[in-house]
GROMACS .gro file of C-alpha atoms in nm:
model
  432
    1UNK     CA    1   0.212   4.002   2.418
    2UNK     CA    2   0.415   3.932   2.741
    3UNK     CA    3   0.738   4.128   2.773
    4UNK     CA    4   0.957   3.815   2.805
    5UNK     CA    5   0.809   3.668   2.488
    6UNK     CA    6   0.880   3.990   2.296
    7UNK     CA    7   1.241   3.978   2.415
    8UNK     CA    8   1.275   3.618   2.302
    9UNK     CA    9   1.137   3.696   1.956
   10UNK     CA   10   1.372   3.995   1.930
   11UNK     CA   11   1.672   3.776   2.014
   12UNK     CA   12   1.575   3.504   1.763
   13UNK     CA   13   1.497   3.739   1.477
   14UNK     CA   14   1.746   4.021   1.524
   15UNK     CA   15   2.039   3.862   1.702
   16UNK     CA   16   2.231   3.808   1.376
   17UNK     CA   17   2.209   4.185   1.310
   18UNK     CA   18   2.413   4.426   1.519
   19UNK     CA   19   2.241   4.743   1.639
   20UNK     CA   20   2.479   4.957   1.435
   21UNK     CA   21   2.398   4.764   1.119
   22UNK     CA   22   2.025   4.786   1.188
   23UNK     CA   23   2.049   5.166   1.221
   24UNK     CA   24   2.218   5.197   0.882
   25UNK     CA   25   1.981   4.974   0.686
   26UNK     CA   26   1.648   5.100   0.561
   27UNK     CA   27   1.347   4.939   0.731
   28UNK     CA   28   1.250   4.752   0.416
   29UNK     CA   29   1.589   4.577   0.404
   30UNK     CA   30   1.557   4.475   0.766
   31UNK     CA   31   1.218   4.318   0.684
   32UNK     CA   32   1.375   4.123   0.399
   33UNK     CA   33   1.646   3.996   0.631
   34UNK     CA   34   1.386   3.895   0.889
   35UNK     CA   35   1.192   3.702   0.625
   36UNK     CA   36   1.513   3.537   0.504
   37UNK     CA   37   1.604   3.440   0.859
   38UNK     CA   38   1.260   3.293   0.914
   39UNK     CA   39   1.299   3.100   0.589
   40UNK     CA   40   1.627   2.953   0.715
   41UNK     CA   41   1.459   2.846   1.040
   42UNK     CA   42   1.166   2.683   0.857
   43UNK     CA   43   1.396   2.508   0.609
   44UNK     CA   44   1.612   2.376   0.892
   45UNK     CA   45   1.305   2.245   1.071
   46UNK     CA   46   1.177   2.073   0.755
   47UNK     CA   47   1.516   1.910   0.694
   48UNK     CA   48   1.530   1.789   1.054
   49UNK     CA   49   1.177   1.645   1.038
   50UNK     CA   50   1.250   1.474   0.709
   51UNK     CA   51   1.574   1.323   0.839
   52UNK     CA   52   1.409   1.201   1.160
   53UNK     CA   53   1.118   1.057   0.963
   54UNK     CA   54   1.352   0.886   0.715
   55UNK     CA   55   1.563   0.733   0.992
   56UNK     CA   56   1.253   0.590   1.157
   57UNK     CA   57   1.073   0.474   0.843
   58UNK     CA   58   1.365   0.343   0.639
   59UNK     CA   59   1.525   0.051   0.816
   60UNK     CA   60   1.603  -0.173   0.524
   61UNK     CA   61   1.954  -0.236   0.657
   62UNK     CA   62   1.802  -0.380   0.976
   63UNK     CA   63   1.580  -0.613   0.778
   64UNK     CA   64   1.866  -0.721   0.550
   65UNK     CA   65   2.098  -0.797   0.843
   66UNK     CA   66   1.824  -0.996   1.014
   67UNK     CA   67   1.750  -1.198   0.702
   68UNK     CA   68   2.113  -1.271   0.616
   69UNK     CA   69   2.200  -1.365   0.975
   70UNK     CA   70   1.922  -1.626   0.979
   71UNK     CA   71   2.015  -1.746   0.629
   72UNK     CA   72   2.381  -1.802   0.724
   73UNK     CA   73   2.270  -1.993   1.034
   74UNK     CA   74   2.055  -2.220   0.814
   75UNK     CA   75   1.728  -2.116   0.978
   76UNK     CA   76   1.563  -1.985   0.659
   77UNK     CA   77   1.581  -2.035   0.286
   78UNK     CA   78   1.444  -1.874  -0.029
   79UNK     CA   79   1.495  -1.808  -0.397
   80UNK     CA   80   1.659  -1.467  -0.343
   81UNK     CA   81   1.875  -1.551  -0.039
   82UNK     CA   82   2.194  -1.610  -0.236
   83UNK     CA   83   2.139  -1.295  -0.442
   84UNK     CA   84   2.081  -1.085  -0.129
   85UNK     CA   85   2.339  -1.226   0.110
   86UNK     CA   86   2.617  -1.376  -0.103
   87UNK     CA   87   2.622  -1.251  -0.461
   88UNK     CA   88   2.491  -0.902  -0.372
   89UNK     CA   89   2.291  -0.897  -0.696
   90UNK     CA   90   1.979  -0.787  -0.507
   91UNK     CA   91   2.038  -0.431  -0.388
   92UNK     CA   92   1.793  -0.199  -0.215
   93UNK     CA   93   1.763   0.151  -0.358
   94UNK     CA   94   1.490   0.407  -0.283
   95UNK     CA   95   1.294   0.380   0.042
   96UNK     CA   96   0.916   0.371  -0.012
   97UNK     CA   97   0.813   0.275   0.343
   98UNK     CA   98   0.514   0.438   0.507
   99UNK     CA   99   0.547   0.240   0.832
  100UNK     CA  100   0.858   0.131   1.026
  101UNK     CA  101   0.695  -0.212   1.072
  102UNK     CA  102   0.671  -0.280   0.698
  103UNK     CA  103   0.979  -0.191   0.496
  104UNK     CA  104   0.929  -0.121   0.123
  105UNK     CA  105   1.211  -0.042  -0.119
  106UNK     CA  106   1.261  -0.014  -0.490
  107UNK     CA  107   1.545  -0.249  -0.575
  108UNK     CA  108   1.744  -0.409  -0.855
  109UNK     CA  109   1.764  -0.786  -0.879
  110UNK     CA  110   1.993  -0.920  -1.152
  111UNK     CA  111   1.962  -0.592  -1.341
  112UNK     CA  112   1.582  -0.600  -1.321
  113UNK     CA  113   1.376  -0.337  -1.135
  114UNK     CA  114   1.172  -0.492  -0.852
  115UNK     CA  115   1.002  -0.398  -0.525
  116UNK     CA  116   1.133  -0.553  -0.202
  117UNK     CA  117   0.915  -0.576   0.109
  118UNK     CA  118   1.000  -0.694   0.456
  119UNK     CA  119   0.773  -0.701   0.761
  120UNK     CA  120   0.976  -0.640   1.077
  121UNK     CA  121   0.707  -0.574   1.338
  122UNK     CA  122   0.798  -0.893   1.525
  123UNK     CA  123   1.168  -0.849   1.465
  124UNK     CA  124   1.222  -0.513   1.633
  125UNK     CA  125   1.339  -0.635   1.972
  126UNK     CA  126   1.630  -0.393   2.010
  127UNK     CA  127   1.643  -0.055   2.179
  128UNK     CA  128   1.416   0.104   1.919
  129UNK     CA  129   1.687   0.323   1.766
  130UNK     CA  130   1.720   0.352   1.389
  131UNK     CA  131   2.036   0.140   1.391
  132UNK     CA  132   1.934  -0.113   1.655
  133UNK     CA  133   1.956  -0.477   1.561
  134UNK     CA  134   1.687  -0.730   1.654
  135UNK     CA  135   1.765  -0.984   1.918
  136UNK     CA  136   1.827  -1.343   1.817
  137UNK     CA  137   1.524  -1.473   2.004
  138UNK     CA  138   1.274  -1.321   1.761
  139UNK     CA  139   0.981  -1.558   1.712
  140UNK     CA  140   0.945  -1.506   1.337
  141UNK     CA  141   1.063  -1.857   1.256
  142UNK     CA  142   0.933  -2.061   1.549
  143UNK     CA  143   0.703  -2.273   1.328
  144UNK     CA  144   0.700  -2.541   1.214
  145UNK     CA  145   0.922  -2.717   1.465
  146UNK     CA  146   1.175  -2.992   1.399
  147UNK     CA  147   1.004  -3.326   1.359
  148UNK     CA  148   0.698  -3.190   1.181
  149UNK     CA  149   0.601  -3.426   0.899
  150UNK     CA  150   0.497  -3.315   0.552
  151UNK     CA  151   0.139  -3.423   0.620
  152UNK     CA  152   0.135  -3.219   0.940
  153UNK     CA  153   0.275  -2.917   0.755
  154UNK     CA  154   0.004  -2.942   0.492
  155UNK     CA  155  -0.257  -2.961   0.767
  156UNK     CA  156  -0.105  -2.650   0.929
  157UNK     CA  157  -0.130  -2.466   0.598
  158UNK     CA  158  -0.486  -2.579   0.534
  159UNK     CA  159  -0.602  -2.472   0.880
  160UNK     CA  160  -0.430  -2.134   0.852
  161UNK     CA  161  -0.570  -2.062   0.504
  162UNK     CA  162  -0.917  -2.171   0.615
  163UNK     CA  163  -0.902  -1.915   0.896
  164UNK     CA  164  -0.773  -1.650   0.656
  165UNK     CA  165  -1.003  -1.711   0.360
  166UNK     CA  166  -1.295  -1.907   0.499
  167UNK     CA  167  -1.408  -2.253   0.397
  168UNK     CA  168  -1.344  -2.262   0.022
  169UNK     CA  169  -1.363  -2.572  -0.201
  170UNK     CA  170  -1.035  -2.478  -0.372
  171UNK     CA  171  -0.821  -2.446  -0.056
  172UNK     CA  172  -0.641  -2.769  -0.143
  173UNK     CA  173  -0.500  -2.618  -0.461
  174UNK     CA  174  -0.380  -2.312  -0.269
  175UNK     CA  175  -0.205  -2.537  -0.016
  176UNK     CA  176  -0.029  -2.709  -0.306
  177UNK     CA  177   0.071  -2.368  -0.442
  178UNK     CA  178   0.227  -2.276  -0.108
  179UNK     CA  179   0.414  -2.607  -0.088
  180UNK     CA  180   0.545  -2.560  -0.442
  181UNK     CA  181   0.656  -2.207  -0.354
  182UNK     CA  182   0.837  -2.336  -0.044
  183UNK     CA  183   1.027  -2.600  -0.245
  184UNK     CA  184   1.298  -2.355  -0.355
  185UNK     CA  185   1.541  -2.613  -0.498
  186UNK     CA  186   1.261  -2.808  -0.673
  187UNK     CA  187   1.367  -3.141  -0.526
  188UNK     CA  188   1.011  -3.243  -0.442
  189UNK     CA  189   1.078  -3.198  -0.069
  190UNK     CA  190   1.034  -2.911   0.174
  191UNK     CA  191   1.316  -2.864   0.423
  192UNK     CA  192   1.261  -2.718   0.769
  193UNK     CA  193   1.423  -2.389   0.660
  194UNK     CA  194   1.198  -2.369   0.354
  195UNK     CA  195   0.889  -2.444   0.565
  196UNK     CA  196   0.982  -2.182   0.829
  197UNK     CA  197   1.032  -1.920   0.557
  198UNK     CA  198   0.700  -1.969   0.385
  199UNK     CA  199   0.517  -1.987   0.721
  200UNK     CA  200   0.671  -1.651   0.822
  201UNK     CA  201   0.558  -1.500   0.490
  202UNK     CA  202   0.201  -1.613   0.547
  203UNK     CA  203   0.189  -1.404   0.866
  204UNK     CA  204   0.228  -1.083   0.661
  205UNK     CA  205  -0.114  -0.931   0.583
  206UNK     CA  206  -0.047  -0.873   0.214
  207UNK     CA  207   0.093  -1.216   0.140
  208UNK     CA  208  -0.219  -1.434   0.153
  209UNK     CA  209  -0.418  -1.208  -0.086
  210UNK     CA  210  -0.114  -1.196  -0.313
  211UNK     CA  211  -0.095  -1.575  -0.327
  212UNK     CA  212  -0.469  -1.610  -0.380
  213UNK     CA  213  -0.466  -1.354  -0.663
  214UNK     CA  214  -0.142  -1.462  -0.834
  215UNK     CA  215  -0.324  -1.575  -1.146
  216UNK     CA  216  -0.510  -1.243  -1.181
  217UNK     CA  217  -0.388  -1.002  -1.446
  218UNK     CA  218  -0.400  -0.689  -1.233
  219UNK     CA  219  -0.234  -0.820  -0.916
  220UNK     CA  220   0.143  -0.780  -0.868
  221UNK     CA  221   0.356  -1.086  -0.945
  222UNK     CA  222   0.556  -1.249  -0.666
  223UNK     CA  223   0.914  -1.295  -0.795
  224UNK     CA  224   1.097  -1.450  -0.502
  225UNK     CA  225   1.159  -1.447  -0.127
  226UNK     CA  226   1.412  -1.507   0.148
  227UNK     CA  227   1.267  -1.572   0.489
  228UNK     CA  228   1.001  -1.305   0.546
  229UNK     CA  229   1.151  -1.073   0.280
  230UNK     CA  230   0.990  -1.094  -0.063
  231UNK     CA  231   1.029  -0.934  -0.405
  232UNK     CA  232   0.745  -0.838  -0.639
  233UNK     CA  233   0.731  -0.687  -0.983
  234UNK     CA  234   0.781  -0.314  -0.997
  235UNK     CA  235   0.491  -0.112  -1.133
  236UNK     CA  236   0.613   0.173  -1.355
  237UNK     CA  237   0.360   0.416  -1.208
  238UNK     CA  238   0.282   0.327  -0.848
  239UNK     CA  239  -0.019   0.558  -0.809
  240UNK     CA  240  -0.306   0.696  -1.016
  241UNK     CA  241  -0.189   1.052  -0.960
  242UNK     CA  242   0.177   1.138  -1.011
  243UNK     CA  243   0.194   1.414  -0.752
  244UNK     CA  244   0.168   1.278  -0.400
  245UNK     CA  245   0.202   1.561  -0.150
  246UNK     CA  246   0.356   1.436   0.178
  247UNK     CA  247   0.132   1.484   0.484
  248UNK     CA  248   0.374   1.730   0.646
  249UNK     CA  249   0.362   1.949   0.334
  250UNK     CA  250  -0.015   1.938   0.274
  251UNK     CA  251  -0.093   2.248   0.488
  252UNK     CA  252   0.143   2.450   0.265
  253UNK     CA  253   0.013   2.321  -0.070
  254UNK     CA  254  -0.347   2.417  -0.154
  255UNK     CA  255  -0.562   2.123  -0.260
  256UNK     CA  256  -0.669   2.312  -0.572
  257UNK     CA  257  -0.303   2.348  -0.675
  258UNK     CA  258  -0.222   1.979  -0.626
  259UNK     CA  259  -0.539   1.881  -0.818
  260UNK     CA  260  -0.449   2.114  -1.104
  261UNK     CA  261  -0.095   1.975  -1.124
  262UNK     CA  262  -0.220   1.615  -1.120
  263UNK     CA  263  -0.458   1.691  -1.406
  264UNK     CA  264  -0.178   1.849  -1.604
  265UNK     CA  265   0.054   1.552  -1.541
  266UNK     CA  266  -0.211   1.283  -1.605
  267UNK     CA  267  -0.204   1.060  -1.916
  268UNK     CA  268  -0.428   1.142  -2.211
  269UNK     CA  269  -0.795   1.063  -2.150
  270UNK     CA  270  -0.807   0.747  -2.368
  271UNK     CA  271  -0.517   0.606  -2.166
  272UNK     CA  272  -0.696   0.691  -1.843
  273UNK     CA  273  -0.999   0.508  -1.981
  274UNK     CA  274  -0.780   0.202  -2.044
  275UNK     CA  275  -0.645   0.215  -1.688
  276UNK     CA  276  -1.003   0.248  -1.560
  277UNK     CA  277  -1.119  -0.060  -1.749
  278UNK     CA  278  -0.834  -0.257  -1.589
  279UNK     CA  279  -0.932  -0.134  -1.243
  280UNK     CA  280  -1.294  -0.237  -1.302
  281UNK     CA  281  -1.171  -0.579  -1.413
  282UNK     CA  282  -0.979  -0.611  -1.087
  283UNK     CA  283  -1.300  -0.534  -0.896
  284UNK     CA  284  -1.459  -0.824  -1.086
  285UNK     CA  285  -1.163  -1.050  -1.011
  286UNK     CA  286  -1.186  -1.008  -0.635
  287UNK     CA  287  -1.565  -1.043  -0.623
  288UNK     CA  288  -1.659  -1.410  -0.564
  289UNK     CA  289  -1.330  -1.554  -0.694
  290UNK     CA  290  -1.189  -1.904  -0.653
  291UNK     CA  291  -1.079  -1.826  -0.297
  292UNK     CA  292  -1.378  -1.618  -0.191
  293UNK     CA  293  -1.437  -1.244  -0.200
  294UNK     CA  294  -1.187  -0.973  -0.111
  295UNK     CA  295  -1.254  -0.620   0.007
  296UNK     CA  296  -1.053  -0.314  -0.091
  297UNK     CA  297  -1.024  -0.145   0.248
  298UNK     CA  298  -0.828   0.156   0.126
  299UNK     CA  299  -0.935   0.258  -0.225
  300UNK     CA  300  -0.696   0.553  -0.247
  301UNK     CA  301  -0.492   0.672  -0.549
  302UNK     CA  302  -0.167   0.559  -0.387
  303UNK     CA  303  -0.282   0.195  -0.392
  304UNK     CA  304  -0.362   0.178  -0.764
  305UNK     CA  305  -0.094   0.200  -1.032
  306UNK     CA  306  -0.037   0.118  -1.397
  307UNK     CA  307   0.246  -0.006  -1.614
  308UNK     CA  308   0.414   0.142  -1.920
  309UNK     CA  309   0.134   0.002  -2.140
  310UNK     CA  310  -0.132   0.174  -1.924
  311UNK     CA  311  -0.260  -0.158  -1.791
  312UNK     CA  312  -0.390  -0.124  -1.436
  313UNK     CA  313  -0.181  -0.288  -1.165
  314UNK     CA  314  -0.265  -0.282  -0.796
  315UNK     CA  315   0.068  -0.162  -0.663
  316UNK     CA  316  -0.001  -0.260  -0.302
  317UNK     CA  317  -0.229  -0.539  -0.181
  318UNK     CA  318  -0.174  -0.449   0.183
  319UNK     CA  319  -0.521  -0.295   0.205
  320UNK     CA  320  -0.697  -0.589   0.033
  321UNK     CA  321  -0.853  -0.823   0.289
  322UNK     CA  322  -1.054  -1.140   0.254
  323UNK     CA  323  -1.422  -1.137   0.343
  324UNK     CA  324  -1.347  -1.398   0.611
  325UNK     CA  325  -1.082  -1.177   0.773
  326UNK     CA  326  -1.313  -0.874   0.779
  327UNK     CA  327  -1.602  -1.076   0.922
  328UNK     CA  328  -1.376  -1.223   1.191
  329UNK     CA  329  -1.267  -0.871   1.288
  330UNK     CA  330  -1.625  -0.743   1.311
  331UNK     CA  331  -1.784  -1.046   1.478
  332UNK     CA  332  -1.861  -0.972   1.842
  333UNK     CA  333  -1.701  -0.626   1.828
  334UNK     CA  334  -1.865  -0.372   2.059
  335UNK     CA  335  -1.967  -0.037   1.912
  336UNK     CA  336  -2.146   0.291   1.968
  337UNK     CA  337  -2.149   0.415   1.605
  338UNK     CA  338  -2.077   0.276   1.259
  339UNK     CA  339  -1.728   0.425   1.279
  340UNK     CA  340  -1.646   0.168   1.548
  341UNK     CA  341  -1.719  -0.105   1.293
  342UNK     CA  342  -1.447  -0.015   1.044
  343UNK     CA  343  -1.177  -0.253   0.927
  344UNK     CA  344  -0.875  -0.083   0.775
  345UNK     CA  345  -0.951   0.263   0.640
  346UNK     CA  346  -1.299   0.227   0.491
  347UNK     CA  347  -1.445  -0.125   0.518
  348UNK     CA  348  -1.737  -0.023   0.738
  349UNK     CA  349  -2.032  -0.225   0.865
  350UNK     CA  350  -2.333  -0.100   1.059
  351UNK     CA  351  -2.355  -0.088   1.435
  352UNK     CA  352  -2.651  -0.256   1.603
  353UNK     CA  353  -2.713   0.013   1.864
  354UNK     CA  354  -2.949  -0.203   2.069
  355UNK     CA  355  -2.705  -0.491   2.102
  356UNK     CA  356  -2.406  -0.252   2.085
  357UNK     CA  357  -2.232  -0.492   1.849
  358UNK     CA  358  -2.113  -0.465   1.492
  359UNK     CA  359  -2.288  -0.645   1.211
  360UNK     CA  360  -2.052  -0.848   0.997
  361UNK     CA  361  -2.135  -0.734   0.642
  362UNK     CA  362  -1.956  -0.437   0.488
  363UNK     CA  363  -2.209  -0.187   0.354
  364UNK     CA  364  -2.017  -0.012   0.074
  365UNK     CA  365  -1.894  -0.246  -0.202
  366UNK     CA  366  -1.558  -0.221  -0.375
  367UNK     CA  367  -1.720  -0.082  -0.688
  368UNK     CA  368  -1.865   0.223  -0.511
  369UNK     CA  369  -1.525   0.309  -0.360
  370UNK     CA  370  -1.352   0.270  -0.695
  371UNK     CA  371  -1.607   0.490  -0.871
  372UNK     CA  372  -1.558   0.764  -0.610
  373UNK     CA  373  -1.187   0.748  -0.691
  374UNK     CA  374  -1.250   0.750  -1.066
  375UNK     CA  375  -1.459   1.069  -1.063
  376UNK     CA  376  -1.142   1.269  -0.996
  377UNK     CA  377  -0.936   1.061  -1.239
  378UNK     CA  378  -1.167   1.010  -1.535
  379UNK     CA  379  -1.407   1.302  -1.576
  380UNK     CA  380  -1.167   1.587  -1.654
  381UNK     CA  381  -1.075   1.592  -2.021
  382UNK     CA  382  -1.344   1.338  -2.114
  383UNK     CA  383  -1.491   1.367  -2.467
  384UNK     CA  384  -1.785   1.608  -2.475
  385UNK     CA  385  -2.022   1.352  -2.629
  386UNK     CA  386  -1.947   1.110  -2.345
  387UNK     CA  387  -1.921   1.339  -2.045
  388UNK     CA  388  -2.287   1.353  -1.934
  389UNK     CA  389  -2.343   0.978  -1.964
  390UNK     CA  390  -2.013   0.901  -1.792
  391UNK     CA  391  -2.087   1.140  -1.507
  392UNK     CA  392  -2.435   0.992  -1.460
  393UNK     CA  393  -2.305   0.635  -1.449
  394UNK     CA  394  -2.030   0.722  -1.203
  395UNK     CA  395  -2.279   0.900  -0.975
  396UNK     CA  396  -2.502   0.592  -0.983
  397UNK     CA  397  -2.203   0.373  -0.909
  398UNK     CA  398  -2.087   0.583  -0.612
  399UNK     CA  399  -2.426   0.547  -0.443
  400UNK     CA  400  -2.417   0.166  -0.447
  401UNK     CA  401  -2.467   0.030  -0.098
  402UNK     CA  402  -2.630  -0.260   0.077
  403UNK     CA  403  -2.535  -0.615   0.160
  404UNK     CA  404  -2.328  -0.783  -0.109
  405UNK     CA  405  -2.544  -1.095  -0.100
  406UNK     CA  406  -2.850  -0.886  -0.193
  407UNK     CA  407  -2.701  -0.671  -0.469
  408UNK     CA  408  -2.486  -0.897  -0.682
  409UNK     CA  409  -2.697  -0.854  -0.996
  410UNK     CA  410  -2.716  -0.474  -0.960
  411UNK     CA  411  -2.343  -0.459  -0.889
  412UNK     CA  412  -2.261  -0.654  -1.207
  413UNK     CA  413  -2.499  -0.447  -1.418
  414UNK     CA  414  -2.349  -0.113  -1.312
  415UNK     CA  415  -1.995  -0.240  -1.359
  416UNK     CA  416  -2.061  -0.385  -1.705
  417UNK     CA  417  -2.242  -0.069  -1.822
  418UNK     CA  418  -1.946   0.144  -1.721
  419UNK     CA  419  -1.693  -0.086  -1.885
  420UNK     CA  420  -1.896  -0.103  -2.205
  421UNK     CA  421  -1.930   0.276  -2.224
  422UNK     CA  422  -1.553   0.326  -2.197
  423UNK     CA  423  -1.459   0.037  -2.424
  424UNK     CA  424  -1.682   0.158  -2.705
  425UNK     CA  425  -1.504   0.491  -2.699
  426UNK     CA  426  -1.148   0.358  -2.717
  427UNK     CA  427  -1.197   0.035  -2.914
  428UNK     CA  428  -1.060   0.032  -3.266
  429UNK     CA  429  -0.806   0.298  -3.168
  430UNK     CA  430  -0.439   0.276  -3.081
  431UNK     CA  431  -0.533   0.302  -2.711
  432UNK     CA  432  -0.720  -0.030  -2.709
   0.00000   0.00000   0.00000
């Protein structure tokens, strides 16, 4: 070790201790003090990292100021604007954001627990600091423009939804749903502020799948909006596993320990079976629905939750993408390997190495991803008379692959067999 480096370490570790004190203390006590001093340094570093991360990730005050400024100027409208900006009956609480560009908070609206989300990627025009305010020239609300007729607005919506979801025979009903949502005061008309607000919402990745899946049991309910801020129902348990180790702490927490704690904290097996059945139903709901098929492009435990009745609820639809959106991303994309043909976290297509272009069909279906997730969630604690059959069916399910158009029957068969196996075990019990 270089001499200068040894001197630096000596100063950092032993500076707090005078030489006279060191000579009086036994060596073992000096070691304890060194360890304690190192602990203080590590703790200080962790606190600093957490504070810096929080300041960057949690910018709800920026989003709120942006929204209320535009609301007071009459640029936007929405069903929660008055609660947020005037009555103060919508209050943000705990920060749940994982990206500075998409703010997520638990909140209370009229004494009811909700989740508030606000996309600010186009709004951050300031100096980038945690307290910087966006400039007034943000382009969030530049469409539609003054003078746009209702027929033109409907055509705008239809064209946008066609690009987002593909050509679907039911697009007209979805356009009507958007128009009804925009008509906040229910006067049968859509003002320019109302139209600008709903158009800004449609630019957020999660919003179109949420609208398309609003009538599905396992999708979160949209409760209200103001400009590009929107409130959804709060899921009591926002993830399959209760212990979510932050990335910065993962090197210090062994995976075996976190797995053991999650098993100990998990609901009883029959309740996990009920949650699983709901998740399998959601897979059915997004496969060839009224507005086309949707892919789960991040089937991780943090995306899947459940309520107090142990009914599955997809806590975050941000990773759910329409088949049309995934195909548009892959079409014409150059590649060297299959990894270059990945949309989101795990919606992967094959790479045509001769043409060096991605194919447009995702290879692994939603069901295979969900079953891989369920092996960790469902197998431990399963009844002994069910364990072998359940394990076999999950292993079969995980290996599902191939083009969706060629495996629809097999997909449905595996899914229904798994649901039937679980339902038989918990039917006619209090868990059903």
